[in-house]
PDB file of C-alpha atoms in Angstrom:
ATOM      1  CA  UNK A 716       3.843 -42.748 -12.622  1.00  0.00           C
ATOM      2  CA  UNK A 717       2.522 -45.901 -11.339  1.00  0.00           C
ATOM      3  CA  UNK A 718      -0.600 -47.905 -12.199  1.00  0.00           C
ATOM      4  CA  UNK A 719      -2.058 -46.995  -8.745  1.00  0.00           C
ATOM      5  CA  UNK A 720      -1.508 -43.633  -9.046  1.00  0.00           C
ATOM      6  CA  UNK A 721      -2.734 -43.200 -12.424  1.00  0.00           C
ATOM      7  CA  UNK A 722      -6.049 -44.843 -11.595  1.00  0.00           C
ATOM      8  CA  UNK A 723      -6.283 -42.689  -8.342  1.00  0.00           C
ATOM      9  CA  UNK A 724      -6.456 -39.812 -10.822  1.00  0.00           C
ATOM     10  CA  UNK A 725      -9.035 -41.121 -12.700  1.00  0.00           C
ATOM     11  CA  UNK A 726     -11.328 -42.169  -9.281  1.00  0.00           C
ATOM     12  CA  UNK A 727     -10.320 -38.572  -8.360  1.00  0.00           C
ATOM     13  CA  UNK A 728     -11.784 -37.256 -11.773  1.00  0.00           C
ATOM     14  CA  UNK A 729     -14.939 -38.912 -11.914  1.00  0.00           C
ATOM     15  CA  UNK A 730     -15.706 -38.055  -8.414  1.00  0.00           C
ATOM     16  CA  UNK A 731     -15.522 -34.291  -9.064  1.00  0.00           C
ATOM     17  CA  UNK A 732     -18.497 -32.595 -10.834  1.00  0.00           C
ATOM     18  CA  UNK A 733     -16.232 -32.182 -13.886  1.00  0.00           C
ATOM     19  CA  UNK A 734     -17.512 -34.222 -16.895  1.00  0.00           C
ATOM     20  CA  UNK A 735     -15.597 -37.042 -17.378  1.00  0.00           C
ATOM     21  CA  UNK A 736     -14.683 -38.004 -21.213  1.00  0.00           C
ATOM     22  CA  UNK A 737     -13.743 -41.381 -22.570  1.00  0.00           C
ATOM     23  CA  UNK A 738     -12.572 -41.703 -26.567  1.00  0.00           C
ATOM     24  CA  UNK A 739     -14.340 -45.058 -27.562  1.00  0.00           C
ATOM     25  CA  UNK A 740     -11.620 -47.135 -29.086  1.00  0.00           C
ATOM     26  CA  UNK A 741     -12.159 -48.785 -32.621  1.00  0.00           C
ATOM     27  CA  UNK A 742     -11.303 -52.477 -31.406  1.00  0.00           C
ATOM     28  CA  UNK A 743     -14.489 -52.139 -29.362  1.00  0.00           C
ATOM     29  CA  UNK A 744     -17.347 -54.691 -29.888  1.00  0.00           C
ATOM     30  CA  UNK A 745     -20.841 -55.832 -30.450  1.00  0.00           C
ATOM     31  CA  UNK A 746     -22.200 -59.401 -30.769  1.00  0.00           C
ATOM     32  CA  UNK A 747     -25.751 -60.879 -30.550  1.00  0.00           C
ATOM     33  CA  UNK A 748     -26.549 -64.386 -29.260  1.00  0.00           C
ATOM     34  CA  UNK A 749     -29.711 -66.265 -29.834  1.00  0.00           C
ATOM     35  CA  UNK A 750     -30.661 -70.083 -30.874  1.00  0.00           C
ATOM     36  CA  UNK A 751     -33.002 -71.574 -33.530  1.00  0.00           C
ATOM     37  CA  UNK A 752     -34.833 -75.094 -32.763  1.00  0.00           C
ATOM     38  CA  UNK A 753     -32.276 -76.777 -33.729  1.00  0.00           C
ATOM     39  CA  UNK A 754     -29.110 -74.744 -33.298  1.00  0.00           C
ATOM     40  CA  UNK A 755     -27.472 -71.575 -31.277  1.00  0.00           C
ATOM     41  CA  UNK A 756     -25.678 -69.022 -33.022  1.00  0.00           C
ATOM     42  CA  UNK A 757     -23.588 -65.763 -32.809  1.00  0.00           C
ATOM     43  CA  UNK A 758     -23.081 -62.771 -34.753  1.00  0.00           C
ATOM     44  CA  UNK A 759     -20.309 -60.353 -34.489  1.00  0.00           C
ATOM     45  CA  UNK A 760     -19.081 -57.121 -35.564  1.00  0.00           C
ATOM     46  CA  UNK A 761     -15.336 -57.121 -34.255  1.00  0.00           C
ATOM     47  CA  UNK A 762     -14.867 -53.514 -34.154  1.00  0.00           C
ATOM     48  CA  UNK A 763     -16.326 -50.304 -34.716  1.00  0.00           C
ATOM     49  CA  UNK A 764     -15.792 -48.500 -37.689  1.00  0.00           C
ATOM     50  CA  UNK A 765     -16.685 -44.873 -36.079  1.00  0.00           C
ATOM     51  CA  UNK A 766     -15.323 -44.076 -32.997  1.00  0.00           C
ATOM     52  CA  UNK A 767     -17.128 -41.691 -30.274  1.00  0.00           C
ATOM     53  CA  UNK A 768     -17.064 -40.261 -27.320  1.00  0.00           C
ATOM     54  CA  UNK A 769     -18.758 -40.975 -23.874  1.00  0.00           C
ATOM     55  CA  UNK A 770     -18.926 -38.639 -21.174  1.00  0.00           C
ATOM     56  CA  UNK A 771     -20.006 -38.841 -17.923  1.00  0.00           C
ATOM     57  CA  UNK A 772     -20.781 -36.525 -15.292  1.00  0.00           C
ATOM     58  CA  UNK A 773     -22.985 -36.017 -11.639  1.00  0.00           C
ATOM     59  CA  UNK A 774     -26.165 -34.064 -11.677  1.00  0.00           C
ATOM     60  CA  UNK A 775     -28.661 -33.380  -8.714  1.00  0.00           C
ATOM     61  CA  UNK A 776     -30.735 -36.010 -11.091  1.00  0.00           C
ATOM     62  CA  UNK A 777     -28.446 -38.811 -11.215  1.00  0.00           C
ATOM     63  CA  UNK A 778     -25.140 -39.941 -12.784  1.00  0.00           C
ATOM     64  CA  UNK A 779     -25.782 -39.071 -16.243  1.00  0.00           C
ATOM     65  CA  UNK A 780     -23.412 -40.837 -19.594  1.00  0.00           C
ATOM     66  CA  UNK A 781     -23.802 -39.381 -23.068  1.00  0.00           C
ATOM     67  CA  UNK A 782     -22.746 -40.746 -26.271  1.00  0.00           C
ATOM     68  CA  UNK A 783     -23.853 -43.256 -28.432  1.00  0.00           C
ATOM     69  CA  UNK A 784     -22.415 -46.859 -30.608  1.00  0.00           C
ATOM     70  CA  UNK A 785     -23.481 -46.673 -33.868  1.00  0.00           C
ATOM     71  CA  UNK A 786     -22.617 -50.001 -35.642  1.00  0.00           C
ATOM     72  CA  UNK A 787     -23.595 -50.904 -39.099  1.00  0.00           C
ATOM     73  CA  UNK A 788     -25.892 -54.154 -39.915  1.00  0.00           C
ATOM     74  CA  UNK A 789     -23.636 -54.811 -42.649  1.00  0.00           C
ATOM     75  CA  UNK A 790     -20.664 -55.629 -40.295  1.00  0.00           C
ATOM     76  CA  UNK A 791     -22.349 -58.359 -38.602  1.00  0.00           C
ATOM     77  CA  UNK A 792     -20.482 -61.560 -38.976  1.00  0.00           C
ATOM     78  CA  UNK A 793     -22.883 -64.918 -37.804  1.00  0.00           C
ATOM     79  CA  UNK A 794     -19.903 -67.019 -39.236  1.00  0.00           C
ATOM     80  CA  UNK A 795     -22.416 -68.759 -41.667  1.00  0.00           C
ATOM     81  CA  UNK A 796     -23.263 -66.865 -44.725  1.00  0.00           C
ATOM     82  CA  UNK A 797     -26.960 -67.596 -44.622  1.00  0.00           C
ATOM     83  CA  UNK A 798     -27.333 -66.966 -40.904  1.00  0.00           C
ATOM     84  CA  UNK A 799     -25.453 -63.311 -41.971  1.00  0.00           C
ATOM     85  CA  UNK A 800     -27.762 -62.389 -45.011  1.00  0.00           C
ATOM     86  CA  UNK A 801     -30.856 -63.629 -43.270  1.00  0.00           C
ATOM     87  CA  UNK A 802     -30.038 -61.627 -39.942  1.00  0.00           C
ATOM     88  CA  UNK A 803     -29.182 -58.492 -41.964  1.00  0.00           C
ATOM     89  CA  UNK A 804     -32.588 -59.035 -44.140  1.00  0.00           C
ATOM     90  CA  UNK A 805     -34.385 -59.172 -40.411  1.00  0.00           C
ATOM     91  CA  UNK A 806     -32.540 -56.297 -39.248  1.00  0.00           C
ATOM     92  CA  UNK A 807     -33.501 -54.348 -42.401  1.00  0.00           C
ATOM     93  CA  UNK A 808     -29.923 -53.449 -43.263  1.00  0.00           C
ATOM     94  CA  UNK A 809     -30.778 -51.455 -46.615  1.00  0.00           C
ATOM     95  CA  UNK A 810     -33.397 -49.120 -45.098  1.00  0.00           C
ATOM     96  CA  UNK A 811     -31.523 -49.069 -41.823  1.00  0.00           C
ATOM     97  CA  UNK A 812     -28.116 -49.383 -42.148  1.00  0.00           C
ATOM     98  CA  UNK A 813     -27.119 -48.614 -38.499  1.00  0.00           C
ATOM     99  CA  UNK A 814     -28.055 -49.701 -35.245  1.00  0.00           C
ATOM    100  CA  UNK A 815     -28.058 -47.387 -32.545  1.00  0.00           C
ATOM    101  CA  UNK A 816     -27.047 -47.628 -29.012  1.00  0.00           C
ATOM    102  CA  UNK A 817     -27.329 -44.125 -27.053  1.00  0.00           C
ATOM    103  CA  UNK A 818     -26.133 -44.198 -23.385  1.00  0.00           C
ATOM    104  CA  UNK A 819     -28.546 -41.960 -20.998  1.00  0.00           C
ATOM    105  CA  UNK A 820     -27.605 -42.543 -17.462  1.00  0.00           C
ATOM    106  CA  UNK A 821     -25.292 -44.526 -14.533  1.00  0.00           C
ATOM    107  CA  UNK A 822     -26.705 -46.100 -11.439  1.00  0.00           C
ATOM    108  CA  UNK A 823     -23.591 -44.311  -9.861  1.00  0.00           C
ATOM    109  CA  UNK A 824     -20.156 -43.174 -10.782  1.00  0.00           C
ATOM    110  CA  UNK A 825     -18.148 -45.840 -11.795  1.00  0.00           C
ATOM    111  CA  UNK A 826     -15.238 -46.873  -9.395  1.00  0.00           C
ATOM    112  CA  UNK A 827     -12.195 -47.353 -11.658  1.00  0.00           C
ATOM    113  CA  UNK A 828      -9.860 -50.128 -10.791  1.00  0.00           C
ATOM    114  CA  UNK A 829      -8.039 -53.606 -12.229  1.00  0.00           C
ATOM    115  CA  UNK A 830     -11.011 -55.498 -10.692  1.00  0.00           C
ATOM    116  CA  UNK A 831     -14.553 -55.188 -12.814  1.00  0.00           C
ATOM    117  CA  UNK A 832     -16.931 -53.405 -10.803  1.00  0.00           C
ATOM    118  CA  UNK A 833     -20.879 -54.201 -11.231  1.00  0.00           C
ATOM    119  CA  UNK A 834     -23.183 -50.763 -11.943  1.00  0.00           C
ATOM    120  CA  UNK A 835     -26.382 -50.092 -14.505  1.00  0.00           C
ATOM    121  CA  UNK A 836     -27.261 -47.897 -16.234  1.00  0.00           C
ATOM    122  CA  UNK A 837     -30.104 -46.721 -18.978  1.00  0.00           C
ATOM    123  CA  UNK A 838     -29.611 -46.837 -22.848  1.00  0.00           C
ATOM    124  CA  UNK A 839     -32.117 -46.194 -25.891  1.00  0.00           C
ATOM    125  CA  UNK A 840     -31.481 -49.008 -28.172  1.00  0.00           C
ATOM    126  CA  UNK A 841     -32.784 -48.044 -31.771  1.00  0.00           C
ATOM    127  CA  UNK A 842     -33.265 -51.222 -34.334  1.00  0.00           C
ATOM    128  CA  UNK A 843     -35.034 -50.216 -37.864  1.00  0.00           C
ATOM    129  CA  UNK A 844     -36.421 -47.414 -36.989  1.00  0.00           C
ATOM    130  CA  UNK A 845     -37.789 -48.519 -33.585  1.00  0.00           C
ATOM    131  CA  UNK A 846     -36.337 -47.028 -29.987  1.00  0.00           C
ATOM    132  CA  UNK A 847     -36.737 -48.558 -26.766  1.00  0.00           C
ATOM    133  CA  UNK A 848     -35.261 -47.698 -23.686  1.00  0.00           C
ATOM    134  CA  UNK A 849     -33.293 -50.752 -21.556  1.00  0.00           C
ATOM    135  CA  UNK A 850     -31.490 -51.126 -18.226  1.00  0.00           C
ATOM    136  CA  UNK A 851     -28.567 -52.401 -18.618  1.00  0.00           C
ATOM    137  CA  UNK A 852     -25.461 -54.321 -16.431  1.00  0.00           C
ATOM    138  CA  UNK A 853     -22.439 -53.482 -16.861  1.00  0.00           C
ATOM    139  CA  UNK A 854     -18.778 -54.194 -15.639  1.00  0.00           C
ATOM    140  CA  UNK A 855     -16.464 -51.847 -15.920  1.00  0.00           C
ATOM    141  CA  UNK A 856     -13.008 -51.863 -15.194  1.00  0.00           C
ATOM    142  CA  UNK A 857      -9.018 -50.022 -16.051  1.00  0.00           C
ATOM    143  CA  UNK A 858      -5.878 -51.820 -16.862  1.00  0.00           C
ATOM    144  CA  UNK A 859      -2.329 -51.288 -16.528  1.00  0.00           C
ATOM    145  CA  UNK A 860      -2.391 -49.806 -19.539  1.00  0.00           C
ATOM    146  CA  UNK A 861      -5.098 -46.900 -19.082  1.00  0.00           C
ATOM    147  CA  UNK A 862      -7.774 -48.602 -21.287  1.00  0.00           C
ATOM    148  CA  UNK A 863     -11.164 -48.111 -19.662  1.00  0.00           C
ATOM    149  CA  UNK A 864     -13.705 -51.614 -20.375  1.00  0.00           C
ATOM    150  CA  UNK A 865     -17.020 -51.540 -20.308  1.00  0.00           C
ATOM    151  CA  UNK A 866     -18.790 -54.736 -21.072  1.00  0.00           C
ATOM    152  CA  UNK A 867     -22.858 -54.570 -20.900  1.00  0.00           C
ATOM    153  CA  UNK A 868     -25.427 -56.890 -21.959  1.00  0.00           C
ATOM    154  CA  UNK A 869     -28.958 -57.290 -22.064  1.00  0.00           C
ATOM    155  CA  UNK A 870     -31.452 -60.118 -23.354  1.00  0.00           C
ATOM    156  CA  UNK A 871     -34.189 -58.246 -26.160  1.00  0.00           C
ATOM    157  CA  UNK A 872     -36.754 -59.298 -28.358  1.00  0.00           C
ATOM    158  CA  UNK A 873     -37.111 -59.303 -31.958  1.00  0.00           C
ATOM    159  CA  UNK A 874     -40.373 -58.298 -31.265  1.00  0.00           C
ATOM    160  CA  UNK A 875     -39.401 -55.776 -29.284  1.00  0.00           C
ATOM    161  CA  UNK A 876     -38.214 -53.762 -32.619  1.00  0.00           C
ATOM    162  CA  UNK A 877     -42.082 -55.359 -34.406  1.00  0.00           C
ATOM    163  CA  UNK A 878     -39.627 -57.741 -36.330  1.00  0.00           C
ATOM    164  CA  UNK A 879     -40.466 -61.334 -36.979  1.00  0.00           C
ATOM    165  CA  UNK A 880     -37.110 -63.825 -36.115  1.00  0.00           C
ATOM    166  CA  UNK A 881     -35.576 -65.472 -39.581  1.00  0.00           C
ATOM    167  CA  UNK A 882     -37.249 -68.730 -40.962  1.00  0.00           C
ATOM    168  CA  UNK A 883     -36.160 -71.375 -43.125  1.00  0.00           C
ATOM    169  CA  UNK A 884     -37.167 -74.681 -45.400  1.00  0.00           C
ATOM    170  CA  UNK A 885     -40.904 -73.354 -44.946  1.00  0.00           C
ATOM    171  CA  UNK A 886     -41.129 -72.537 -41.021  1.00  0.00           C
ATOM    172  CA  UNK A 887     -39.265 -75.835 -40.368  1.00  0.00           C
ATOM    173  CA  UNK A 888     -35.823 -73.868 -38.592  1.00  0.00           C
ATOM    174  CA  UNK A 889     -37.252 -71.282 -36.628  1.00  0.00           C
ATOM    175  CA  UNK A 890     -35.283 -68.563 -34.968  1.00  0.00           C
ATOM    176  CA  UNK A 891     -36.484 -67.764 -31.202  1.00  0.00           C
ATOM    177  CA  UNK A 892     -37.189 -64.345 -30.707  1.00  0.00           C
ATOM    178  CA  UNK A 893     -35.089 -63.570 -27.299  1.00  0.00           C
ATOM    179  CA  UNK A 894     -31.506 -62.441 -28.326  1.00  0.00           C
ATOM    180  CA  UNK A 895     -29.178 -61.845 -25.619  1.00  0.00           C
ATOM    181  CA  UNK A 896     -26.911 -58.766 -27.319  1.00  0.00           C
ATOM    182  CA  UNK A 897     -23.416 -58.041 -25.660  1.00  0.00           C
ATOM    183  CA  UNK A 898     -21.037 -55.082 -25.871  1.00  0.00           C
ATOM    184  CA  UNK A 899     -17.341 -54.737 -24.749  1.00  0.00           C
ATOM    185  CA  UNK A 900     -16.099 -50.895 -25.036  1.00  0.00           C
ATOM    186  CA  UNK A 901     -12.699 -50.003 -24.829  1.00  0.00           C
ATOM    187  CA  UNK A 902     -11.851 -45.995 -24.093  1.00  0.00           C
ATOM    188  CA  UNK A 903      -9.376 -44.084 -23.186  1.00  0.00           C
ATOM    189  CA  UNK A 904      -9.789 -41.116 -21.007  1.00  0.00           C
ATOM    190  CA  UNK A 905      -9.320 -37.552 -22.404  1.00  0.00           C
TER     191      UNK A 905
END
């Protein structure tokens, strides 16, 4: 079976009213981008440890996409051991060991092909204990090989979650509070 075939069966399936369900591959990713006054930074987690599943489906409401990322603080990687303790500290890693991202709806259904297509869509974002609902842009595309991407980002706040950015040497490095947080999924239909 061909490439082009393959992902005509996948267009074919998300454009009936059949849920649609994508397996949300381990080697998927989360990393969160800010700067201090003197410096810019990144944090990573390289992959998930939990894997879950997305599905998507039409309703007379909407395109809606259930599921949720569920990362823990504790796998963040800033590549500086300081700027790792004192994001996990922020982020309130021992009272909230998880961050959650849970994936509501789809500005339409996504158009699978080899070339990333631009759509939204609406996801609850819950830091230490605090849920806010975002719009997000996404790309989303399907290689050769079956795997589904989805790549969103969104700039937040620290704020946003009531949590004051990391300081050091006495207020003198300050962290800003916009963050711009990025995720890449990889899935495989089921």
């Amino acid at each position: 079976m061909t490439c082009k075939i393959i992902i005509g069966l996948l267009l074919m399936s998300l454009t009936a009213s059949a849920q649609t369900k994508w397996l949300i591959s381990e080697n998927s990713s989360l990393s969160v981008n800010g700067s201090t006054n003197i410096d810019k930074f990144s944090c990573d987690i390289p992959s998930c440890d939990q894997s879950d599943t997305l599905t998507v489906w039409k309703s007379e409401k909407g395109v809606v996409l259930t599921g949720s990322i569920n990362p823990a603080v504790l796998s963040f990687d800033c590549h500086k051991a300081m700027m790792t303790r004192d994001l996990q500290k922020t982020l309130q890693a021992q009272k909230y060991p998880r961050l959650h991202i849970r994936f509501l709806s789809l500005s339409e259904l996504p158009r699978l092909s080899n070339k990333p297509i631009s759509i939204t869509g609406q996801v609850e974002i819950e830091i230490a204990g605090i849920k806010k609902l975002y719009l997000i842009n996404y790309e989303i595309s399907a290689d050769s090989a079956k795997v589904i991407h989805l790549l969103g980002s969104r700039d937040l706040d620290f704020s946003d979650f009531n949590l004051v950015p990391p300081r050091k040497l006495g207020g003198i490095i300050k962290t800003k509070d916009l963050l711009c947080v990025q995720f890449q999924l990889k899935m495989k239909a089921i």
